[in-house]
XYZ file of C-alpha atoms in Angstrom:
769
model
C 128.128 60.110 86.378
C 130.837 57.191 86.558
C 130.036 55.367 90.061
C 133.354 53.295 90.163
C 133.490 50.308 93.082
C 137.150 50.067 91.992
C 138.978 51.321 95.560
C 142.263 53.097 94.768
C 145.426 54.094 97.531
C 147.097 57.596 96.891
C 150.462 57.831 97.599
C 153.047 60.122 98.740
C 156.235 59.780 97.041
C 158.120 56.824 98.050
C 161.963 55.806 97.001
C 163.293 59.189 97.708
C 162.155 61.233 100.693
C 161.329 64.468 100.060
C 158.150 66.217 100.281
C 157.209 69.281 99.010
C 154.260 72.490 99.023
C 151.431 71.689 97.175
C 151.297 68.208 97.553
C 148.035 68.498 100.174
C 146.023 70.219 97.353
C 146.091 66.921 95.338
C 145.784 65.119 98.023
C 142.612 66.240 98.743
C 141.370 66.431 95.405
C 142.046 63.072 94.920
C 140.221 61.787 97.583
C 137.160 64.134 96.999
C 136.985 63.533 93.577
C 137.645 59.496 93.943
C 134.637 59.464 96.774
C 132.244 61.752 94.355
C 133.056 58.835 91.735
C 131.672 56.109 94.647
C 134.861 54.988 94.749
C 136.657 53.697 98.243
C 140.179 55.681 98.728
C 142.696 54.671 100.594
C 145.434 56.917 102.524
C 148.788 54.813 102.482
C 150.965 56.869 104.662
C 154.729 57.617 104.524
C 154.904 56.776 100.751
C 156.260 53.161 99.587
C 157.329 52.316 103.503
C 153.680 52.590 103.659
C 152.621 50.247 100.941
C 155.218 47.369 102.247
C 154.164 47.704 106.135
C 150.474 47.762 105.603
C 148.082 47.253 108.527
C 147.840 50.752 109.929
C 149.559 52.471 107.126
C 146.764 52.049 104.551
C 143.478 53.904 105.809
C 140.193 54.585 104.346
C 139.534 58.164 103.200
C 136.958 60.248 104.201
C 135.620 63.897 103.323
C 135.958 65.424 106.308
C 140.343 63.875 106.300
C 141.509 66.084 103.836
C 139.796 69.113 105.664
C 141.545 72.256 106.028
C 145.182 70.989 104.339
C 144.957 73.092 101.460
C 146.986 75.821 103.370
C 149.596 73.362 104.720
C 152.670 72.764 103.440
C 154.201 69.006 102.798
C 152.020 66.306 102.663
C 149.836 65.202 105.598
C 149.801 61.437 104.389
C 153.736 61.504 105.254
C 156.712 60.214 103.294
C 159.680 58.175 103.831
C 163.040 56.709 102.356
C 161.888 53.139 101.641
C 164.939 50.497 100.551
C 162.035 47.845 101.474
C 160.334 48.481 97.762
C 163.145 48.610 95.734
C 163.630 44.681 96.515
C 161.106 42.057 95.122
C 160.744 40.675 98.486
C 159.335 44.184 99.484
C 157.145 44.939 95.829
C 155.216 41.650 96.669
C 154.432 42.632 100.465
C 153.420 45.470 98.872
C 151.272 44.046 96.347
C 149.868 41.534 98.951
C 148.443 44.616 101.197
C 146.662 45.709 97.951
C 145.216 42.578 97.106
C 143.648 41.796 100.075
C 142.085 45.725 100.301
C 141.107 45.282 96.873
C 142.615 47.806 95.944
C 143.501 48.731 92.012
C 144.609 51.745 91.213
C 147.130 53.962 93.146
C 148.050 57.707 92.864
C 151.638 57.895 93.204
C 152.859 61.984 94.057
C 156.682 62.221 93.896
C 159.861 62.477 91.591
C 160.848 60.596 88.746
C 162.486 57.816 90.832
C 159.175 57.234 93.147
C 157.376 57.134 89.627
C 159.503 54.863 88.088
C 159.692 52.452 91.155
C 155.649 52.906 90.327
C 155.821 51.467 87.047
C 157.962 48.631 87.632
C 155.508 47.617 90.604
C 152.883 47.690 87.866
C 155.217 45.703 84.844
C 155.478 43.107 87.320
C 152.260 42.752 89.659
C 151.059 39.606 87.120
C 154.292 38.265 88.238
C 153.737 39.422 92.136
C 150.353 38.248 92.593
C 151.588 34.018 91.013
C 154.311 34.540 93.588
C 151.538 35.483 96.167
C 149.615 32.312 95.055
C 151.760 29.955 94.627
C 152.599 30.678 98.735
C 149.215 30.920 99.576
C 149.161 34.113 100.904
C 146.010 35.119 98.385
C 143.385 32.618 96.999
C 143.313 32.397 93.390
C 139.892 33.959 93.319
C 141.800 36.902 95.530
C 144.291 37.110 92.234
C 141.429 37.241 89.941
C 139.850 40.572 91.240
C 142.930 42.012 91.383
C 144.300 40.860 87.915
C 145.830 43.890 87.063
C 146.974 47.644 88.482
C 146.398 50.797 87.581
C 149.079 53.614 88.337
C 148.688 57.377 87.555
C 151.515 59.417 88.902
C 151.572 63.078 89.492
C 154.999 65.225 89.781
C 155.759 66.118 93.376
C 158.876 68.178 92.769
C 160.978 71.847 93.577
C 163.476 70.702 91.063
C 161.007 70.918 88.402
C 163.225 68.570 86.497
C 160.563 66.135 85.215
C 160.158 66.608 81.522
C 156.959 67.233 79.618
C 155.816 68.854 82.407
C 155.557 72.668 81.969
C 155.160 72.788 85.418
C 155.575 70.286 88.568
C 153.779 70.860 91.843
C 155.799 72.622 94.006
C 158.209 74.694 92.100
C 156.125 77.628 92.644
C 156.185 77.747 96.330
C 159.435 77.364 95.903
C 160.147 80.093 93.751
C 157.927 81.855 96.476
C 160.141 81.132 98.587
C 163.355 81.676 96.999
C 162.029 85.835 95.665
C 160.711 86.404 99.425
C 164.833 86.414 100.380
C 166.198 87.061 97.332
C 164.212 90.439 97.894
C 165.126 90.758 101.538
C 168.593 90.903 100.980
C 169.093 93.059 97.369
C 167.769 95.905 99.633
C 170.714 95.489 102.465
C 172.832 94.755 99.442
C 171.814 98.157 97.328
C 172.568 100.058 101.384
C 176.162 98.623 101.172
C 177.007 98.547 97.807
C 177.481 94.657 97.760
C 177.772 91.647 95.671
C 175.498 88.647 96.643
C 175.710 84.854 95.614
C 172.765 82.932 95.873
C 172.953 79.597 95.966
C 169.498 77.653 94.806
C 167.746 74.227 94.871
C 168.146 71.837 92.247
C 169.835 68.669 91.985
C 170.702 68.824 88.121
C 168.004 70.951 86.818
C 168.484 74.429 86.413
C 164.863 75.709 86.497
C 164.373 77.349 89.753
C 168.401 79.283 89.326
C 166.709 80.581 86.051
C 163.536 81.499 86.513
C 165.163 83.092 89.975
C 167.295 85.149 88.098
C 164.986 86.647 84.949
C 162.724 87.650 88.450
C 165.858 89.556 90.195
C 167.486 90.242 87.199
C 170.489 88.842 88.287
C 173.796 89.359 86.634
C 174.659 85.939 86.015
C 173.386 82.837 86.447
C 175.200 79.379 86.587
C 172.897 76.244 85.748
C 174.057 73.032 84.646
C 172.291 72.579 81.433
C 174.822 75.397 79.890
C 178.138 75.613 81.910
C 180.057 78.874 81.122
C 182.222 79.746 78.092
C 185.914 79.024 78.785
C 187.912 81.953 80.913
C 184.648 82.613 82.202
C 186.090 83.700 85.316
C 186.926 86.723 83.283
C 183.995 87.558 81.324
C 182.303 87.548 84.945
C 184.230 90.308 86.536
C 184.029 92.480 83.464
C 180.105 92.153 83.498
C 180.268 93.099 87.723
C 182.523 96.319 86.319
C 180.287 97.006 83.511
C 177.117 96.971 85.699
C 178.255 99.238 88.562
C 179.847 101.431 86.332
C 176.316 101.440 85.143
C 175.222 103.299 88.115
C 174.547 100.007 89.615
C 175.073 99.749 93.245
C 174.470 96.198 93.676
C 175.478 93.007 92.003
C 173.769 89.873 92.314
C 174.470 86.001 90.630
C 172.313 82.743 91.179
C 174.162 79.979 91.749
C 172.102 76.294 90.728
C 173.661 73.563 93.451
C 174.234 71.395 90.324
C 176.291 74.119 89.068
C 179.522 72.857 86.772
C 181.885 74.286 83.732
C 182.520 72.523 80.832
C 185.105 69.970 82.088
C 182.666 68.868 84.978
C 184.136 70.400 87.488
C 181.326 71.594 90.137
C 181.058 75.469 90.615
C 179.963 76.307 94.525
C 178.804 79.568 95.587
C 182.062 79.908 97.573
C 184.281 79.309 94.801
C 182.181 82.300 92.941
C 182.440 84.470 96.428
C 186.073 84.119 96.559
C 186.460 85.040 92.883
C 184.738 88.030 93.158
C 186.348 89.423 96.339
C 189.971 88.387 95.227
C 190.179 89.616 91.975
C 187.024 92.733 91.973
C 188.152 93.749 96.055
C 184.228 94.019 96.135
C 182.264 93.293 99.196
C 180.671 90.194 98.566
C 178.209 87.635 100.007
C 177.563 84.136 99.772
C 174.110 82.938 100.913
C 173.338 79.310 101.121
C 169.549 78.494 100.737
C 168.780 75.033 101.439
C 165.950 73.723 103.047
C 163.636 77.277 103.273
C 163.086 76.535 99.735
C 160.729 73.193 100.643
C 158.411 74.725 103.001
C 155.870 77.280 103.617
C 152.775 77.880 102.949
C 152.208 76.517 99.078
C 151.406 79.645 96.309
C 147.827 79.837 94.645
C 149.365 78.174 91.659
C 150.580 75.176 92.910
C 147.093 74.866 95.043
C 145.098 74.992 91.997
C 147.558 72.723 90.145
C 147.623 70.240 92.757
C 143.810 70.143 92.432
C 143.447 69.833 88.295
C 146.196 67.399 88.521
C 144.204 65.356 91.627
C 140.378 65.693 89.432
C 142.634 64.705 86.177
C 144.559 61.470 87.715
C 141.399 60.053 88.997
C 139.785 60.275 85.427
C 143.285 58.924 84.334
C 142.476 55.712 86.557
C 138.559 55.494 85.830
C 139.066 55.448 82.139
C 142.423 52.904 82.284
C 142.492 49.501 80.372
C 144.908 47.061 81.257
C 146.450 48.174 77.785
C 147.120 52.201 78.505
C 150.826 52.736 79.651
C 151.014 54.324 83.421
C 150.516 57.934 82.355
C 151.635 61.229 84.733
C 148.822 64.069 84.675
C 151.198 67.475 84.276
C 150.368 70.775 83.033
C 151.496 72.317 79.151
C 150.238 75.815 79.646
C 147.388 75.725 81.013
C 145.786 72.550 80.149
C 145.820 69.897 81.502
C 147.699 66.596 79.337
C 148.080 63.001 80.601
C 151.738 62.045 78.807
C 153.346 58.427 79.247
C 155.105 57.865 82.432
C 158.195 56.070 81.197
C 158.445 58.285 77.724
C 158.805 61.351 80.018
C 161.544 59.151 82.487
C 163.533 58.228 78.848
C 163.364 62.078 78.044
C 164.445 63.051 81.544
C 167.535 60.550 81.229
C 168.058 61.678 77.926
C 168.622 65.136 79.370
C 171.251 64.138 82.163
C 173.047 62.301 79.299
C 173.347 65.033 76.777
C 175.124 66.947 79.647
C 177.724 64.229 80.461
C 178.136 64.075 76.571
C 178.565 67.902 76.668
C 175.580 68.562 74.103
C 174.326 71.750 75.958
C 171.786 73.088 73.013
C 170.530 69.815 73.180
C 170.169 69.731 77.102
C 167.841 72.666 77.133
C 165.865 72.121 74.136
C 165.010 68.712 76.336
C 163.921 70.037 79.327
C 160.829 71.608 77.129
C 159.659 74.794 75.489
C 159.706 76.514 78.982
C 163.129 75.977 80.215
C 163.921 77.336 76.194
C 162.401 80.427 76.544
C 163.313 81.430 80.021
C 166.854 80.320 78.670
C 166.732 82.879 75.784
C 165.392 85.241 77.894
C 167.567 85.626 80.132
C 170.459 86.015 77.628
C 168.813 88.203 75.885
C 169.143 90.735 78.960
C 171.737 89.535 80.275
C 174.501 88.781 77.872
C 174.922 91.824 76.339
C 177.017 95.268 75.121
C 174.664 97.899 74.165
C 175.408 98.690 70.536
C 177.496 101.545 69.338
C 175.096 102.002 66.279
C 171.923 103.386 66.896
C 168.790 102.970 64.625
C 167.523 105.958 65.645
C 164.320 104.533 66.181
C 162.075 106.165 69.430
C 159.858 103.490 71.078
C 157.438 105.063 73.421
C 156.188 102.884 77.278
C 153.089 103.792 78.586
C 151.194 102.232 81.506
C 147.078 102.411 81.023
C 144.429 101.835 83.487
C 144.575 100.608 86.816
C 148.216 99.942 88.097
C 148.805 96.156 89.058
C 152.290 94.009 90.355
C 154.384 93.283 87.191
C 153.929 96.394 84.710
C 157.422 97.189 86.038
C 159.023 94.092 85.061
C 157.560 94.261 81.523
C 158.638 98.018 81.590
C 162.189 97.007 82.608
C 162.618 94.354 79.845
C 161.539 96.176 77.084
C 163.555 99.109 77.909
C 166.768 97.088 78.232
C 165.787 94.898 75.169
C 165.313 97.652 73.132
C 168.712 99.602 74.365
C 170.192 95.961 72.707
C 168.162 96.396 69.577
C 169.889 100.226 69.822
C 166.438 102.088 69.736
C 165.520 104.691 71.614
C 163.277 103.670 74.571
C 160.991 107.082 75.668
C 158.743 106.464 78.802
C 155.433 108.302 78.674
C 153.944 108.975 82.001
C 150.067 108.873 83.263
C 148.932 106.934 79.784
C 147.020 108.355 77.195
C 146.060 111.337 78.710
C 150.283 111.936 79.696
C 151.069 111.218 75.708
C 148.265 113.930 74.954
C 150.313 116.341 77.728
C 153.266 115.754 76.033
C 154.602 113.703 80.004
C 157.194 112.336 77.714
C 161.222 111.622 78.295
C 163.839 109.035 77.328
C 164.526 105.945 79.408
C 168.404 104.776 80.097
C 170.067 101.492 81.192
C 170.435 102.790 84.617
C 166.717 103.793 84.756
C 164.986 100.723 84.995
C 167.361 98.716 87.372
C 165.826 97.276 90.062
C 162.088 97.633 88.806
C 161.439 93.517 87.929
C 160.544 93.676 92.106
C 159.108 96.587 92.333
C 154.901 97.050 92.646
C 152.252 98.918 90.853
C 153.323 101.146 88.104
C 156.044 103.834 88.532
C 155.767 105.527 85.236
C 152.024 106.302 86.247
C 148.823 105.128 84.768
C 145.324 106.735 83.907
C 142.041 105.038 82.960
C 141.589 107.997 80.507
C 140.655 106.542 76.841
C 141.972 108.133 73.430
C 139.108 108.827 71.660
C 138.743 112.600 72.801
C 142.582 113.771 72.745
C 143.316 111.891 69.509
C 144.495 115.380 67.860
C 146.984 115.967 70.665
C 148.138 112.220 71.179
C 149.368 112.800 67.503
C 150.648 116.409 67.436
C 152.515 114.338 70.822
C 153.664 111.194 68.528
C 155.200 113.494 65.752
C 156.618 116.343 68.171
C 158.854 113.277 70.003
C 159.133 111.295 66.654
C 157.582 107.847 68.059
C 157.796 105.142 65.874
C 156.332 102.922 67.791
C 154.307 102.816 70.962
C 153.689 99.558 73.854
C 150.653 99.804 75.524
C 150.729 98.119 79.118
C 147.645 97.679 81.138
C 143.864 96.082 81.129
C 140.694 96.465 79.287
C 141.636 100.153 78.949
C 145.062 99.187 77.181
C 142.989 97.285 74.511
C 139.843 99.939 73.904
C 142.280 102.369 74.258
C 144.734 100.371 71.295
C 141.579 99.907 69.253
C 140.510 104.096 69.418
C 144.278 104.166 68.102
C 143.490 102.189 65.173
C 139.897 103.932 64.545
C 142.551 106.989 64.389
C 144.272 106.166 61.428
C 142.136 106.809 59.340
C 141.948 110.890 60.029
C 145.476 111.215 61.044
C 148.863 110.129 59.642
C 150.977 109.905 62.493
C 149.163 107.381 64.125
C 150.248 105.007 61.293
C 152.744 103.913 63.605
C 153.090 99.824 64.915
C 151.587 99.382 68.110
C 151.401 96.375 70.529
C 149.154 95.635 73.777
C 150.138 93.557 77.151
C 147.608 92.716 79.059
C 148.834 93.903 82.778
C 145.578 93.548 85.297
C 144.318 92.031 88.319
C 140.796 91.093 86.615
C 142.039 88.950 83.961
C 139.818 90.103 81.293
C 141.827 91.227 78.583
C 140.532 89.424 74.695
C 143.711 87.906 73.581
C 145.355 85.926 76.374
C 144.939 83.493 78.828
C 146.599 85.664 81.584
C 147.079 88.969 82.354
C 150.406 90.586 84.656
C 148.840 91.332 87.761
C 146.550 88.619 87.864
C 148.513 85.785 89.941
C 149.968 88.040 92.703
C 146.545 89.298 92.984
C 145.550 85.567 93.480
C 147.926 84.750 95.867
C 146.993 87.966 97.944
C 143.039 86.904 97.991
C 144.053 83.097 98.768
C 146.504 84.189 101.314
C 143.604 86.570 103.453
C 141.425 83.729 102.834
C 143.689 81.364 104.629
C 143.633 83.534 107.258
C 139.478 84.242 107.500
C 139.276 80.572 107.611
C 141.638 80.076 110.457
C 139.698 82.480 112.196
C 136.303 80.852 111.146
C 137.608 77.283 112.413
C 138.174 78.616 116.062
C 135.324 80.525 116.471
C 132.927 77.597 114.662
C 129.790 77.638 112.967
C 130.883 80.789 111.150
C 130.391 80.916 107.381
C 132.443 84.388 106.285
C 131.385 86.205 102.745
C 134.255 87.827 100.813
C 133.986 90.228 97.737
C 136.599 90.408 95.373
C 137.880 92.488 92.512
C 137.935 91.506 88.663
C 134.797 93.904 87.300
C 132.578 91.479 85.564
C 134.946 88.770 85.076
C 134.935 86.471 87.562
C 138.193 84.896 87.257
C 140.156 85.949 90.365
C 136.745 84.566 92.213
C 136.896 81.192 90.775
C 140.196 80.689 90.985
C 140.468 81.824 94.635
C 137.701 79.327 95.004
C 139.857 76.496 93.692
C 142.938 77.377 96.505
C 141.152 78.959 99.289
C 138.806 75.313 99.364
C 135.348 77.921 99.153
C 131.811 76.158 99.539
C 130.571 78.473 96.349
C 132.469 81.234 94.079
C 129.796 83.827 92.248
C 130.544 85.294 89.473
C 128.514 87.113 86.380
C 129.499 84.683 84.041
C 127.797 82.129 85.745
C 124.731 83.389 86.382
C 122.623 82.737 89.815
C 118.889 83.247 90.957
C 117.724 83.061 94.583
C 116.781 78.905 93.725
C 120.886 78.923 93.733
C 121.173 80.753 96.644
C 118.533 78.594 98.568
C 120.589 75.393 97.464
C 123.771 77.525 98.675
C 122.702 78.054 102.021
C 121.176 74.727 102.945
C 124.221 72.778 102.044
C 126.201 74.926 104.674
C 123.213 74.168 107.390
C 124.233 70.043 106.177
C 127.693 70.690 106.475
C 127.490 72.662 110.323
C 126.687 69.398 110.948
C 129.626 67.656 109.955
C 132.960 68.353 111.624
C 133.791 71.444 109.276
C 132.199 73.995 110.864
C 132.711 76.486 108.875
C 132.071 78.291 104.997
C 133.724 80.430 102.829
C 131.559 82.012 100.372
C 133.358 84.407 97.617
C 131.418 86.926 94.880
C 133.177 88.617 92.284
C 132.375 92.581 92.843
C 130.184 93.002 90.189
C 128.193 89.335 89.531
C 125.260 90.780 90.065
C 123.649 94.372 90.678
C 121.010 93.029 93.075
C 121.998 90.209 95.257
C 125.392 92.373 96.175
C 127.350 91.420 98.941
C 125.291 93.210 101.656
C 122.462 91.263 100.267
C 124.046 87.624 100.401
C 125.431 88.431 103.549
C 121.948 89.066 104.944
C 120.326 86.357 103.489
C 122.676 83.819 104.833
C 122.469 85.631 108.366
C 118.738 85.162 108.272
C 118.431 81.474 107.045
C 121.863 80.662 109.071
C 119.956 81.410 112.695
C 120.626 79.769 115.309
C 122.684 77.325 112.841
C 126.019 79.815 111.601
C 126.401 83.535 112.089
C 128.114 85.067 109.587
C 130.665 87.916 108.837
C 131.693 89.550 105.294
C 134.924 91.348 104.005
C 135.524 93.561 101.428
C 139.202 92.545 100.123
C 139.398 96.403 97.816
C 142.094 97.625 97.065
C 145.082 95.769 98.462
C 144.699 93.050 95.422
C 146.310 95.828 93.391
C 149.166 96.193 95.300
C 151.898 93.943 96.780
C 155.285 92.982 95.410
C 155.158 90.741 91.795
C 154.511 87.277 92.733
C 157.432 84.762 90.851
C 154.952 84.473 87.823
C 154.395 87.714 87.178
C 157.655 89.157 87.007
C 159.112 86.242 84.734
C 155.368 86.650 82.678
C 156.225 90.204 82.615
C 159.777 90.383 81.856
C 158.804 87.857 78.981
C 155.962 89.697 77.617
C 157.679 93.056 77.528
C 160.722 91.555 75.725
C 159.282 89.250 73.225
C 156.811 92.686 72.433
C 160.070 94.793 71.832
C 161.596 92.595 69.315
C 158.091 91.968 67.155
C 158.606 96.171 67.276
C 161.639 95.822 65.126
C 160.705 93.564 62.839
C 157.598 95.274 62.284
C 159.199 98.563 61.855
C 161.548 97.466 59.308
C 158.199 95.724 57.197
C 156.754 99.573 57.485
C 159.798 101.143 56.995
C 159.142 102.962 52.973
C 160.749 105.536 51.179
C 162.245 107.021 54.785
C 159.523 106.806 57.066
C 157.538 104.146 58.852
C 153.563 103.987 58.054
C 151.875 101.140 59.368
C 148.179 100.795 58.603
C 147.439 97.323 57.797
C 145.448 95.399 61.078
C 148.289 93.269 61.559
C 150.505 96.236 62.788
C 148.963 96.921 65.678
C 147.933 93.901 68.093
C 147.610 92.165 71.694
C 149.858 90.121 72.730
C 148.551 87.193 74.936
C 149.482 84.281 76.043
C 147.270 81.186 74.717
C 147.277 77.861 76.282
C 150.700 76.963 75.099
C 152.540 79.652 73.228
C 152.678 83.619 73.615
C 151.151 84.779 70.204
C 150.122 88.193 68.361
C 146.872 88.821 67.326
C 145.451 91.938 65.821
C 143.149 94.119 67.890
C 141.096 94.005 64.782
C 140.092 90.725 64.646
C 139.434 90.243 68.825
C 136.720 92.802 68.316
C 134.948 90.401 67.654
C 135.633 88.535 70.709
C 134.928 90.638 72.941
C 131.606 91.781 75.218
C 132.827 95.068 75.605
C 129.541 95.832 77.592
C 130.840 93.945 80.745
C 134.564 94.223 79.651
C 135.515 90.542 79.003
C 135.942 88.394 76.207
C 133.286 86.349 75.402
C 134.730 82.808 75.857
C 137.208 82.532 78.947
C 139.116 79.233 79.614
C 138.869 79.336 83.286
C 135.013 78.517 83.102
C 135.440 74.868 82.782
C 137.440 74.594 85.988
C 133.823 75.411 87.598
C 132.694 71.918 87.939
C 135.797 71.375 90.011
C 134.951 73.441 92.420
C 131.469 72.454 93.000
C 132.497 68.708 93.182
C 135.508 69.576 96.076
C 132.676 71.509 97.883
C 130.143 68.555 97.742
C 127.987 69.499 95.128
C 126.601 66.185 92.628
C 127.142 67.942 89.808
C 127.879 66.103 86.446
C 132.056 65.820 86.039
C 131.123 65.909 82.152
C 130.978 69.313 81.891
C 134.460 69.775 83.029
C 138.121 69.761 81.059
C 139.005 66.554 79.633
C 142.362 65.764 78.718
C 143.843 62.904 76.041
C 146.883 61.029 76.264
C 150.023 62.619 74.158
C 153.281 61.568 73.415
C 156.357 63.763 74.192
C 158.911 62.111 72.723
C 157.370 62.798 68.994
C 156.583 66.298 70.453
C 159.908 67.198 71.386
C 161.737 65.797 68.163
C 164.906 65.079 69.286
C 164.704 61.300 71.088
């Protein structure tokens, strides 16, 4: 274990004043992991202003001082505009305050302005100390002890405009706020056949607008990185008329606040509203969402992101030497990464330069892979005229297993991309059983309208596996002339896909390409780090745990035992434990015995002696056949007698319901689109002598998210990686986050077991700068 005597300060954003949801999770994790490593940790209140003013603004942080703050929006340590820090005099005062307290490590959470300011502070540090010694403000010894300042940054910004990071802290929560509004508006717009124009924040970055457009199936999006072509006004009106012509009762247009045309002239929501109402005579309304987007409770994703970044920031500070460049900790795919701060700032500036010079394709590339993928998916779905020539290909889509939020988004994207490719798209109702019984009907462009935001499964879904229905299924495939299959579902979809592949030996009709898209709240499908639906379920559990904790905080000395879904997979219990600040999360993959339960009970007894008089324990439904939720409840109730009382809660099927989260809508849309494009290519490869024949392993794949990319992996290969008895993959990436959960709950364990990130270079990675 590392024990550091070097104190460090936590500072909220500084040069521009703003705060975002999720910052508190980062503050909490940084404080607790800092204290765990033996460091002294200080809060710097009111951002850089607090650093300059010193005094009571820089206060020691304790373990309990960051309790009950995970669910709070904004930042509890405050953030303020600071002109003083822009001056050398102000930075000299700040250096003096840090030296007096012996703080040599600074963790800054903010946007690019705050982080650039931090880097300047670090590069001037030696000079500032020399000035302070000369002025007699500090002694030579004090200057020696604080000879070097380490800086690590975390990006907190709803705009997601910082290059090198897939997601900045606050972006996902802002998307949650936007989508809540969009959902509310679309219901009224459909009733009245209206056109709605929504203006979202983002300054000079179109990320929020672009993802919102994808997540609500908007007709048009205006983003600064890619202004519309000349004469866009006619094109827009034509698009809206076509949408209405296909039977849609509403139009949605998303405008980013920094949107402009090719000549740099701003495009506002009012301008678009006047254009539509004058040219088309449609009943049109414009809504500017404003600061609603910054507020509210942080989403589960932002809490986990903030917590992971906080841990990584402390590690980066403890490992820093005078030669390491100031870095930002960030997320790429699902991996924590460290990036040189000034390289990220440079690429962020390069985007602005590319936009100013009219190099819009470069601007989109510089924004990063995630932005580029979103843009290409949006273009595939929005800028289309279904082709006149049909391909005579029939692709069938079915949902298998338990329903989950986001399935409909995947179906909608697959259907619409299929139609743009000239294919006939077929819906199979009620999974493999429906396929065997011939419950197959065509799907049109209009029939999947508005599906993105709908929970559950419109196609209907069943857990029945195909092994005993293989003959009937092959007859249906022949009868409806099905050339390819898209199977959207959980572990049953994976096993069902394997059974169809086995059936190819006997039935030639099954020799068609097929793709499995993982969609289950359990997130237990081999070949993918994430499943559609897991994020929505995680948010549901997190919000419920928030309410439960609030109730416990009021009652005092109360411990809640909460049971989550997931089968044998502990993903939901572990991630919900991180996002809701649980004291323990019992899962099958991390086996536990009576001794461990005893330690947990003693830990809670000790906790009740502090100011934090409540506890939250999560238990995955199948973590242990004998240590049931009732057993754990009874054990805690008995052992806690006179110290705390217990309550239990089984969350049940509420975890499968609800409207999909922005992530699940976006993820489902990308997966649906990518699966059809892959099938289109596969069908060309498998077309021989006037018919489709596919029997190679790579013609039946799982489409999954692996680390940083969406990849297709043959079902046959994934068989080796699967524990079929417990319906889980043999290796799961999120298990390495469990030590963080234990450390944040004040257990003394070794942090070496958790994930490690090394410094990567962004400029080389982009290949454009």
